Amino acid sequence: EPEVTQTPSHQVTQMGQEVILRCVPISNHLYFYWYRQILGQKVEFLVSFYNNEISEKSEIFDDQFSVERPDGSNFTLKIRSTKLEDSAMYFCASSPAAGAGSNEQFFGPGTRLTVL
Amino acid sequence: GENVEQHPSTLSVQEGDSAVIKCTYSDSASNYFPWYKQELGKRPQLIIDIRSNVGEKKDQRIAVTLNKTAKHFSLHITETQPEDSAVYFCAAREETGTASKLTFGTGTRLQVTL
């Protein structure tokens, strides 16, 4: 069964450094998402992406964050200048479409980001 | 925006007993309610979902009920087994035909003891 994949599984970085988290959504999916989960807390929405543009973003997704679909398979999340509070598990998700019956969002295994 | 509350935060049951987790949502426009199971260090995985045009859905030992008027929905697990131990998240979403977000509850840690 196809799955969303993410790399790396764990990223350690120094405060102020840029990081790029990579995701490969399921191949026939059209909608892409990033969520984050701070340790022990709930999953929080960051951004959704469709047709090569952002559909929606949360207040967490400020100017330090950006997303890109550089080719037909990858979907990336960039944090320009990391802060300590960016330490979290970042999940990529994808869904085939937005209509009823095809709405399930499939999550990747996550990238644990640790900012020192 | 949508706000989802979830209770209890932890739940311990004996193997074979039932477990019930409850969620409330605030936005009456929400019409899709999935439940995700997350094992330690793993990705959230969808276990069951329900849309607002039905009141109940069942899949083997798992069932979900929805009360649109009261804006609450519940997960019921019967005949619990040790492998049911995990964190369960409810979520809500408005299906708009676009890439609409999931708003998650705070999670319930279910422990099934022998």
Coordinates of N, CA and C in Angstrom, one line a residue:
Chain A
E1 N 0.8 -1.2 0.0 CA 0.0 0.0 0.0 C 0.9 1.2 0.0
P2 N 0.6 2.2 -0.9 CA 1.5 3.4 -0.9 C 1.4 4.2 0.4
E3 N 2.5 4.8 0.7 CA 2.5 5.6 2.0 C 3.2 6.9 1.7
V4 N 2.9 7.9 2.5 CA 3.7 9.2 2.5 C 5.0 8.9 3.2
T5 N 6.1 9.4 2.6 CA 7.4 9.3 3.2 C 8.0 10.6 3.5
Q6 N 8.8 10.6 4.6 CA 9.5 11.9 5.0 C 10.9 11.7 5.3
T7 N 11.7 12.7 5.0 CA 13.1 12.6 5.3 C 13.6 14.0 5.8
P8 N 14.5 14.1 6.7 CA 15.0 13.0 7.5 C 14.1 12.5 8.6
S9 N 14.4 11.5 9.3 CA 13.5 11.1 10.4 C 13.8 12.0 11.6
H10 N 15.0 12.4 11.7 CA 15.4 13.3 12.9 C 16.4 14.3 12.4
Q11 N 16.1 15.6 12.7 CA 17.0 16.7 12.3 C 17.4 17.5 13.5
V12 N 18.7 17.6 13.8 CA 19.1 18.4 14.9 C 19.8 19.7 14.3
T13 N 19.4 20.8 14.8 CA 20.0 22.1 14.2 C 20.2 23.1 15.3
Q14 N 21.1 24.0 15.0 CA 21.3 25.1 15.9 C 20.3 26.2 15.6
M15 N 20.0 26.9 16.7 CA 19.0 28.1 16.6 C 19.6 29.0 15.6
G16 N 18.7 29.5 14.7 CA 19.0 30.5 13.7 C 19.4 29.9 12.4
Q17 N 19.6 28.5 12.3 CA 19.9 27.9 11.1 C 18.6 27.6 10.3
E18 N 18.8 27.4 9.0 CA 17.7 27.0 8.1 C 17.6 25.5 8.0
V19 N 16.4 25.0 8.0 CA 16.2 23.6 7.8 C 15.1 23.4 6.7
I20 N 15.3 22.3 6.0 CA 14.3 21.9 5.0 C 13.9 20.5 5.3
L21 N 12.6 20.3 5.5 CA 12.0 19.0 5.7 C 11.3 18.5 4.4
R22 N 11.6 17.3 4.1 CA 11.1 16.8 2.8 C 10.1 15.7 3.0
C23 N 9.2 15.7 2.0 CA 8.1 14.8 2.0 C 7.8 14.3 0.6
V24 N 7.5 13.1 0.5 CA 7.0 12.6 -0.8 C 5.6 12.1 -0.6
P25 N 4.6 12.8 -1.1 CA 3.2 12.4 -0.9 C 2.9 11.2 -1.7
I26 N 1.8 10.6 -1.5 CA 1.3 9.5 -2.3 C 1.1 10.0 -3.7
S27 N 1.5 9.2 -4.7 CA 1.7 9.8 -6.1 C 0.5 10.3 -6.7
N28 N -0.7 9.8 -6.5 CA -1.9 10.4 -7.2 C -2.7 11.4 -6.4
H29 N -2.1 11.8 -5.3 CA -2.7 12.7 -4.4 C -2.5 14.2 -4.9
L30 N -3.5 15.0 -4.6 CA -3.5 16.4 -5.1 C -3.4 17.4 -4.0
Y31 N -3.7 17.0 -2.7 CA -3.7 18.0 -1.7 C -2.6 17.6 -0.6
F32 N -1.9 18.6 -0.2 CA -0.8 18.4 0.7 C -0.8 19.3 1.9
Y33 N -0.3 18.8 3.0 CA -0.5 19.5 4.3 C 0.8 19.3 5.1
W34 N 1.1 20.3 5.9 CA 2.1 20.1 7.0 C 1.4 20.4 8.3
Y35 N 1.7 19.5 9.3 CA 1.2 19.6 10.6 C 2.4 19.5 11.6
R36 N 2.3 20.0 12.8 CA 3.4 19.8 13.7 C 2.7 19.3 15.1
Q37 N 3.6 18.6 15.8 CA 3.1 18.1 17.1 C 4.3 18.3 18.1
I38 N 4.1 19.3 19.0 CA 5.1 19.4 20.1 C 4.9 18.3 21.0
L39 N 6.0 17.8 21.6 CA 6.0 16.6 22.4 C 4.9 16.6 23.5
G40 N 4.1 15.6 23.4 CA 3.0 15.4 24.4 C 1.8 16.2 24.1
Q41 N 1.7 17.0 23.0 CA 0.6 17.8 22.7 C -0.1 17.4 21.5
K42 N -1.2 18.1 21.1 CA -2.0 17.7 20.0 C -1.3 18.1 18.7
V43 N -1.8 17.5 17.6 CA -1.4 17.8 16.3 C -2.0 19.1 15.8
E44 N -1.1 20.0 15.3 CA -1.6 21.4 14.9 C -1.3 21.6 13.4
F45 N -2.3 22.2 12.8 CA -2.2 22.5 11.4 C -1.2 23.6 11.1
L46 N -0.4 23.5 10.1 CA 0.5 24.6 9.7 C 0.0 25.2 8.4
V47 N -0.1 24.3 7.3 CA -0.4 24.9 6.0 C -1.0 23.8 5.1
S48 N -1.8 24.2 4.1 CA -2.3 23.3 3.1 C -1.9 23.8 1.7
F49 N -1.8 22.9 0.8 CA -1.2 23.3 -0.5 C -1.9 22.5 -1.6
Y50 N -2.3 23.3 -2.7 CA -3.0 22.6 -3.8 C -2.7 23.4 -5.0
N51 N -2.5 22.7 -6.1 CA -2.3 23.4 -7.4 C -1.2 24.4 -7.4
N52 N -0.1 24.0 -6.7 CA 1.1 24.8 -6.6 C 0.9 26.1 -5.9
E53 N 0.0 26.2 -5.0 CA -0.1 27.4 -4.1 C -0.7 27.0 -2.8
I54 N -0.4 27.9 -1.8 CA -1.0 27.7 -0.5 C -2.5 27.9 -0.5
S55 N -3.2 26.9 0.1 CA -4.7 27.1 0.2 C -5.0 27.8 1.5
E56 N -4.4 27.4 2.6 CA -4.7 27.9 3.9 C -3.4 27.8 4.8
K57 N -3.3 28.7 5.7 CA -2.2 28.6 6.6 C -2.6 29.1 8.0
S58 N -2.0 28.5 9.0 CA -2.4 28.9 10.4 C -1.5 30.1 10.8
E59 N -1.8 30.6 12.0 CA -1.0 31.7 12.6 C 0.4 31.3 12.9
I60 N 0.6 30.0 13.1 CA 1.9 29.5 13.4 C 2.8 29.7 12.1
F61 N 2.3 29.5 11.0 CA 3.0 29.6 9.7 C 3.3 31.0 9.4
D62 N 4.3 31.6 10.0 CA 4.7 33.0 9.8 C 5.7 33.1 8.7
D63 N 6.3 34.3 8.5 CA 7.2 34.5 7.4 C 8.5 33.7 7.5
Q64 N 8.7 33.0 8.6 CA 9.9 32.1 8.7 C 9.7 30.8 8.0
F65 N 8.4 30.5 7.7 CA 8.1 29.2 7.1 C 7.8 29.4 5.6
S66 N 8.1 28.4 4.8 CA 7.7 28.4 3.4 C 7.5 27.0 2.9
V67 N 6.7 26.8 1.9 CA 6.5 25.4 1.4 C 6.7 25.5 -0.1
E68 N 7.1 24.4 -0.7 CA 7.4 24.3 -2.1 C 7.2 22.9 -2.6
R69 N 6.7 22.8 -3.9 CA 6.7 21.5 -4.5 C 7.6 21.7 -5.7
P70 N 8.9 21.4 -5.5 CA 9.9 21.7 -6.5 C 9.9 20.8 -7.7
D71 N 9.2 19.7 -7.6 CA 9.1 18.8 -8.8 C 7.8 18.0 -8.6
G72 N 7.6 17.0 -9.4 CA 6.4 16.3 -9.4 C 6.2 15.4 -8.2
S73 N 7.2 15.2 -7.4 CA 7.0 14.2 -6.3 C 7.3 14.8 -4.9
N74 N 8.2 15.8 -4.8 CA 8.5 16.2 -3.4 C 7.7 17.4 -3.0
F75 N 7.5 17.5 -1.7 CA 6.8 18.6 -1.1 C 7.7 19.0 0.2
T76 N 8.2 20.2 0.2 CA 9.1 20.6 1.3 C 8.6 21.7 2.2
L77 N 9.0 21.7 3.4 CA 8.8 22.7 4.4 C 10.1 23.3 4.8
K78 N 10.3 24.6 4.6 CA 11.5 25.3 5.0 C 11.2 26.2 6.2
I79 N 12.1 26.1 7.1 CA 12.1 27.1 8.2 C 13.4 27.9 8.1
R80 N 13.3 29.2 7.9 CA 14.4 30.0 7.5 C 15.4 30.2 8.7
S81 N 14.9 30.5 9.8 CA 15.8 30.8 11.0 C 15.1 30.2 12.2
T82 N 15.6 29.0 12.5 CA 14.9 28.2 13.5 C 15.0 28.8 14.9
K83 N 13.9 28.6 15.7 CA 13.9 29.0 17.1 C 13.7 27.7 17.9
L84 N 14.0 27.9 19.2 CA 13.9 26.8 20.1 C 12.5 26.2 20.1
E85 N 11.5 27.1 20.0 CA 10.1 26.6 20.1 C 9.7 26.0 18.8
D86 N 10.5 25.9 17.8 CA 10.2 25.1 16.6 C 10.4 23.6 16.8
S87 N 11.1 23.3 17.9 CA 11.3 21.8 18.1 C 10.0 21.1 18.3
A88 N 9.8 20.1 17.4 CA 8.5 19.4 17.4 C 8.7 18.3 16.4
M89 N 7.6 17.4 16.3 CA 7.5 16.5 15.2 C 6.7 17.1 14.1
Y90 N 7.2 17.1 12.9 CA 6.5 17.7 11.8 C 6.0 16.5 10.9
F91 N 4.7 16.5 10.7 CA 4.1 15.5 9.8 C 3.6 16.2 8.5
C92 N 3.9 15.5 7.5 CA 3.4 15.8 6.1 C 2.2 14.9 5.9
A93 N 1.2 15.4 5.2 CA 0.0 14.5 4.9 C -0.4 14.8 3.5
S94 N -1.1 13.9 2.9 CA -1.7 14.1 1.6 C -3.1 13.5 1.5
S95 N -3.9 14.0 0.6 CA -5.2 13.4 0.3 C -5.4 13.5 -1.2
P96 N -6.2 12.5 -1.6 CA -6.4 12.3 -3.1 C -7.2 13.5 -3.7
A97 N -8.2 13.9 -2.9 CA -9.1 15.0 -3.5 C -9.8 15.6 -2.3
A98 N -10.7 16.5 -2.5 CA -11.3 17.2 -1.4 C -12.8 16.9 -1.3
G99 N -13.3 16.1 -2.2 CA -14.7 15.8 -2.1 C -15.0 14.7 -1.2
A100 N -16.3 14.6 -0.9 CA -16.7 13.5 0.1 C -16.3 12.1 -0.5
G101 N -15.9 11.3 0.4 CA -15.5 9.9 0.0 C -14.1 9.8 -0.4
S102 N -13.4 10.9 -0.5 CA -11.9 10.8 -0.9 C -11.2 11.8 0.0
N103 N -11.6 11.9 1.2 CA -11.1 13.0 2.0 C -10.1 12.6 3.0
E104 N -9.8 11.3 3.1 CA -8.8 10.9 4.2 C -7.5 11.5 3.9
Q105 N -6.9 12.1 5.0 CA -5.6 12.6 5.0 C -4.6 11.5 5.5
F106 N -3.7 11.1 4.7 CA -2.7 10.1 5.0 C -1.4 10.8 5.5
F107 N -1.0 10.4 6.7 CA 0.1 11.0 7.3 C 1.4 10.3 7.1
G108 N 2.5 11.0 6.9 CA 3.8 10.4 6.9 C 4.3 10.1 8.3
P109 N 5.5 9.5 8.4 CA 6.0 9.0 9.7 C 6.6 10.2 10.5
G110 N 6.7 11.3 9.9 CA 7.2 12.5 10.7 C 8.7 12.7 10.7
T111 N 9.1 14.0 10.9 CA 10.5 14.4 11.1 C 10.5 15.0 12.4
R112 N 11.4 14.5 13.3 CA 11.5 15.1 14.6 C 12.6 16.2 14.5
L113 N 12.2 17.4 14.7 CA 13.2 18.5 14.6 C 13.5 19.0 16.0
T114 N 14.8 19.0 16.3 CA 15.4 19.4 17.6 C 16.2 20.7 17.3
V115 N 15.8 21.8 17.9 CA 16.6 23.0 17.8 C 17.3 23.3 19.1
L116 N 18.7 23.4 19.0 CA 19.5 23.6 20.2 C 19.9 25.0 20.4
Chain B
G1 N -12.5 30.3 14.5 CA -12.1 29.1 13.9 C -12.6 27.9 14.7
E2 N -12.4 26.7 14.2 CA -12.9 25.5 14.9 C -12.1 25.2 16.2
N3 N -12.7 24.7 17.2 CA -12.1 24.3 18.4 C -12.6 23.0 18.8
V4 N -11.8 22.0 19.0 CA -12.2 20.6 19.4 C -11.7 20.3 20.8
E5 N -12.6 19.9 21.6 CA -12.3 19.5 23.0 C -12.4 18.0 23.1
Q6 N -11.5 17.4 23.8 CA -11.5 15.9 23.9 C -11.4 15.5 25.4
H7 N -12.1 14.5 25.8 CA -12.1 13.9 27.1 C -12.3 12.4 27.1
P8 N -11.7 11.6 28.0 CA -10.7 12.1 29.0 C -9.3 12.2 28.4
S9 N -8.4 12.8 29.1 CA -7.0 12.8 28.6 C -6.3 11.5 28.7
T10 N -6.7 10.7 29.8 CA -6.1 9.4 29.9 C -7.3 8.5 30.3
L11 N -7.2 7.2 29.9 CA -8.2 6.2 30.1 C -7.6 4.9 30.3
S12 N -7.8 4.3 31.4 CA -7.3 2.9 31.6 C -8.4 1.9 31.8
V13 N -8.4 0.9 31.0 CA -9.5 -0.1 31.0 C -8.8 -1.5 31.1
Q14 N -9.6 -2.4 31.6 CA -9.1 -3.8 31.6 C -9.5 -4.5 30.3
E15 N -8.6 -5.4 29.9 CA -8.8 -6.1 28.6 C -10.2 -6.7 28.6
G16 N -10.9 -6.5 27.5 CA -12.2 -7.0 27.3 C -13.3 -6.0 27.6
D17 N -13.0 -5.0 28.4 CA -13.9 -3.9 28.7 C -14.1 -3.0 27.5
S18 N -15.1 -2.1 27.6 CA -15.3 -1.1 26.5 C -14.6 0.3 26.9
A19 N -14.3 1.0 25.9 CA -13.7 2.4 26.2 C -14.5 3.4 25.3
V20 N -14.7 4.5 25.9 CA -15.5 5.6 25.3 C -14.7 6.9 25.4
I21 N -14.5 7.5 24.3 CA -13.8 8.8 24.2 C -14.7 9.8 23.6
K22 N -14.8 11.0 24.2 CA -15.8 12.0 23.7 C -15.1 13.3 23.2
C23 N -15.7 13.8 22.2 CA -15.2 15.1 21.7 C -16.4 16.1 21.4
T24 N -16.1 17.3 21.6 CA -17.1 18.4 21.2 C -16.4 19.3 20.2
Y25 N -17.1 19.9 19.3 CA -16.6 20.9 18.4 C -17.4 22.1 18.4
S26 N -16.9 23.2 17.9 CA -17.5 24.5 18.0 C -18.2 25.0 16.7
D27 N -17.6 24.6 15.6 CA -18.0 25.2 14.3 C -19.1 24.3 13.7
S28 N -20.3 24.8 13.6 CA -21.4 24.1 13.0 C -21.2 23.7 11.5
A29 N -20.2 24.4 10.9 CA -19.9 24.1 9.5 C -19.1 22.8 9.3
S30 N -18.5 22.4 10.4 CA -17.7 21.1 10.3 C -18.6 20.0 10.0
N31 N -18.2 19.1 9.0 CA -19.1 18.0 8.6 C -18.4 16.7 8.4
Y32 N -17.1 16.7 8.8 CA -16.3 15.4 8.6 C -15.5 15.3 9.9
F33 N -15.6 14.1 10.5 CA -15.0 13.8 11.8 C -14.3 12.5 11.8
P34 N -13.0 12.6 11.7 CA -12.2 11.4 11.7 C -11.6 11.1 13.1
W35 N -11.2 9.9 13.3 CA -10.5 9.5 14.5 C -9.2 8.9 14.1
Y36 N -8.1 9.3 14.7 CA -6.8 8.8 14.5 C -6.2 8.1 15.7
K37 N -5.5 7.0 15.4 CA -4.8 6.3 16.5 C -3.3 6.5 16.3
Q38 N -2.6 6.9 17.3 CA -1.2 7.2 17.2 C -0.4 6.3 18.2
E39 N 0.3 5.3 17.8 CA 1.2 4.6 18.7 C 2.5 5.3 18.9
L40 N 3.1 5.0 20.0 CA 4.3 5.8 20.4 C 5.3 5.9 19.3
G41 N 5.6 7.1 19.0 CA 6.7 7.4 18.0 C 6.3 7.1 16.5
K42 N 5.0 6.9 16.3 CA 4.5 6.5 15.0 C 3.6 7.6 14.4
R43 N 3.2 7.5 13.2 CA 2.3 8.5 12.5 C 0.9 8.2 13.0
P44 N 0.1 9.3 13.0 CA -1.4 9.1 13.2 C -2.0 8.3 12.1
Q45 N -2.8 7.4 12.4 CA -3.5 6.6 11.4 C -5.0 6.6 11.6
L46 N -5.7 6.8 10.5 CA -7.1 6.9 10.5 C -7.7 5.5 10.9
I47 N -8.6 5.5 11.9 CA -9.2 4.2 12.2 C -10.7 4.2 11.9
I48 N -11.3 5.4 11.9 CA -12.7 5.4 11.5 C -13.1 6.9 11.3
D49 N -14.1 7.2 10.5 CA -14.5 8.6 10.3 C -16.0 8.6 10.1
I50 N -16.6 9.7 10.3 CA -18.0 9.9 10.1 C -18.3 11.2 9.5
R51 N -19.3 11.3 8.7 CA -19.8 12.5 8.1 C -21.1 12.9 8.7
S52 N -21.4 14.2 8.6 CA -22.5 14.8 9.4 C -23.9 14.3 8.8
N53 N -23.9 13.6 7.7 CA -25.2 13.1 7.3 C -25.6 11.7 7.9
V54 N -24.8 11.2 8.7 CA -25.1 10.0 9.4 C -24.9 10.2 10.9
G55 N -25.6 9.3 11.7 CA -25.4 9.5 13.2 C -24.5 8.5 13.8
E56 N -24.3 7.4 13.1 CA -23.5 6.3 13.7 C -22.8 5.5 12.6
K57 N -21.6 5.0 12.9 CA -20.9 4.2 11.9 C -20.1 3.2 12.8
K58 N -20.1 1.9 12.3 CA -19.4 0.9 13.0 C -18.5 0.1 12.1
D59 N -17.3 -0.3 12.7 CA -16.4 -1.1 11.9 C -15.8 -2.1 12.9
Q60 N -16.3 -3.3 12.9 CA -15.9 -4.4 13.9 C -16.0 -3.9 15.3
R61 N -14.9 -3.8 16.0 CA -15.0 -3.4 17.4 C -15.1 -1.9 17.7
I62 N -15.0 -1.1 16.6 CA -15.0 0.3 16.7 C -16.2 0.9 16.2
A63 N -16.8 1.9 16.9 CA -17.9 2.6 16.4 C -17.8 4.1 16.7
V64 N -18.4 4.9 15.9 CA -18.4 6.4 16.2 C -19.8 6.9 16.1
T65 N -20.2 7.7 17.1 CA -21.5 8.3 17.0 C -21.4 9.8 16.9
L66 N -22.4 10.5 16.3 CA -22.3 11.9 16.1 C -23.7 12.5 16.4
N67 N -23.6 13.6 17.3 CA -24.8 14.3 17.6 C -24.6 15.7 17.1
K68 N -25.2 16.0 15.9 CA -24.9 17.3 15.3 C -25.5 18.5 16.1
T69 N -26.7 18.2 16.7 CA -27.3 19.3 17.4 C -26.5 19.7 18.6
A70 N -25.9 18.7 19.3 CA -25.1 19.0 20.5 C -23.7 19.3 20.1
K71 N -23.3 19.1 18.9 CA -21.9 19.2 18.4 C -21.0 18.3 19.2
H72 N -21.4 17.1 19.4 CA -20.4 16.2 19.9 C -20.4 14.8 19.2
F73 N -19.3 14.2 19.3 CA -19.1 12.9 18.7 C -18.2 12.0 19.6
S74 N -18.4 10.7 19.5 CA -17.7 9.8 20.5 C -17.2 8.6 19.7
L75 N -16.1 8.1 20.3 CA -15.5 6.8 19.8 C -15.8 5.7 20.8
H76 N -16.2 4.6 20.3 CA -16.5 3.5 21.2 C -15.7 2.3 20.8
I77 N -14.9 1.7 21.7 CA -14.1 0.5 21.4 C -14.6 -0.6 22.3
T78 N -15.1 -1.6 21.7 CA -15.6 -2.8 22.6 C -14.5 -3.9 22.6
E79 N -14.7 -4.7 23.6 CA -13.7 -5.9 23.8 C -12.3 -5.4 23.6
T80 N -11.9 -4.5 24.3 CA -10.5 -3.9 24.2 C -9.4 -5.0 24.3
Q81 N -8.4 -4.7 23.6 CA -7.2 -5.6 23.6 C -6.0 -4.8 23.9
P82 N -4.9 -5.4 24.3 CA -3.7 -4.7 24.7 C -3.2 -3.9 23.5
E83 N -3.4 -4.4 22.3 CA -2.9 -3.6 21.1 C -3.7 -2.4 20.8
D84 N -4.8 -2.2 21.5 CA -5.6 -0.9 21.4 C -4.9 0.2 22.2
S85 N -3.9 -0.1 23.0 CA -3.2 0.9 23.8 C -2.5 1.9 22.8
A86 N -2.8 3.1 22.9 CA -2.3 4.2 22.0 C -2.9 5.5 22.5
V87 N -2.5 6.6 21.7 CA -3.2 7.8 21.9 C -4.2 8.0 20.8
Y88 N -5.4 8.4 21.1 CA -6.4 8.6 20.1 C -6.8 10.0 20.0
F89 N -6.8 10.5 18.8 CA -7.2 11.9 18.5 C -8.4 12.0 17.7
C90 N -9.4 12.8 18.1 CA -10.5 13.1 17.3 C -10.1 14.4 16.5
A91 N -10.8 14.6 15.4 CA -10.6 15.8 14.6 C -11.9 16.2 13.9
A92 N -11.9 17.4 13.5 CA -13.1 18.0 12.7 C -12.6 18.7 11.5
R93 N -13.4 18.8 10.5 CA -13.1 19.4 9.3 C -14.3 19.8 8.6
E94 N -14.3 21.0 7.9 CA -15.3 21.3 7.0 C -14.9 20.9 5.6
E95 N -15.7 20.1 5.0 CA -15.4 19.6 3.6 C -15.9 20.7 2.6
T96 N -14.9 21.5 2.2 CA -15.3 22.7 1.3 C -15.0 22.4 -0.2
G97 N -14.4 21.3 -0.5 CA -13.9 21.1 -1.8 C -12.5 21.6 -2.1
T98 N -11.9 22.2 -1.0 CA -10.5 22.6 -1.1 C -9.7 21.9 -0.1
A99 N -8.5 22.3 0.0 CA -7.6 21.6 1.0 C -7.8 22.1 2.4
S100 N -9.0 21.7 2.9 CA -9.3 22.3 4.3 C -8.6 21.4 5.3
K101 N -8.3 22.1 6.4 CA -7.4 21.5 7.5 C -8.3 20.7 8.4
L102 N -7.6 19.8 9.1 CA -8.1 19.1 10.2 C -7.8 19.8 11.5
T103 N -8.7 20.0 12.4 CA -8.5 20.5 13.7 C -8.6 19.4 14.7
F104 N -7.5 19.1 15.4 CA -7.4 18.0 16.3 C -7.8 18.3 17.7
G105 N -8.3 17.3 18.4 CA -8.5 17.4 19.8 C -7.2 17.1 20.5
T106 N -7.2 17.2 21.8 CA -5.9 17.1 22.6 C -5.5 15.7 22.8
G107 N -6.2 14.7 22.5 CA -5.8 13.4 22.6 C -6.2 12.7 23.8
T108 N -6.4 11.4 23.7 CA -6.7 10.5 24.9 C -5.7 9.3 24.9
R109 N -5.0 9.2 26.0 CA -4.0 8.1 26.1 C -4.8 6.9 26.7
L110 N -5.0 5.9 25.9 CA -5.8 4.7 26.3 C -4.8 3.6 26.7
Q111 N -4.9 3.1 27.9 CA -4.1 2.0 28.3 C -5.0 0.8 28.6
V112 N -4.8 -0.3 27.9 CA -5.5 -1.5 28.2 C -4.7 -2.5 29.0
T113 N -5.1 -2.8 30.2 CA -4.3 -3.6 31.1 C -4.9 -5.1 31.0
L114 N -4.0 -6.0 31.3 CA -4.3 -7.4 31.3 C -5.1 -7.8 32.5

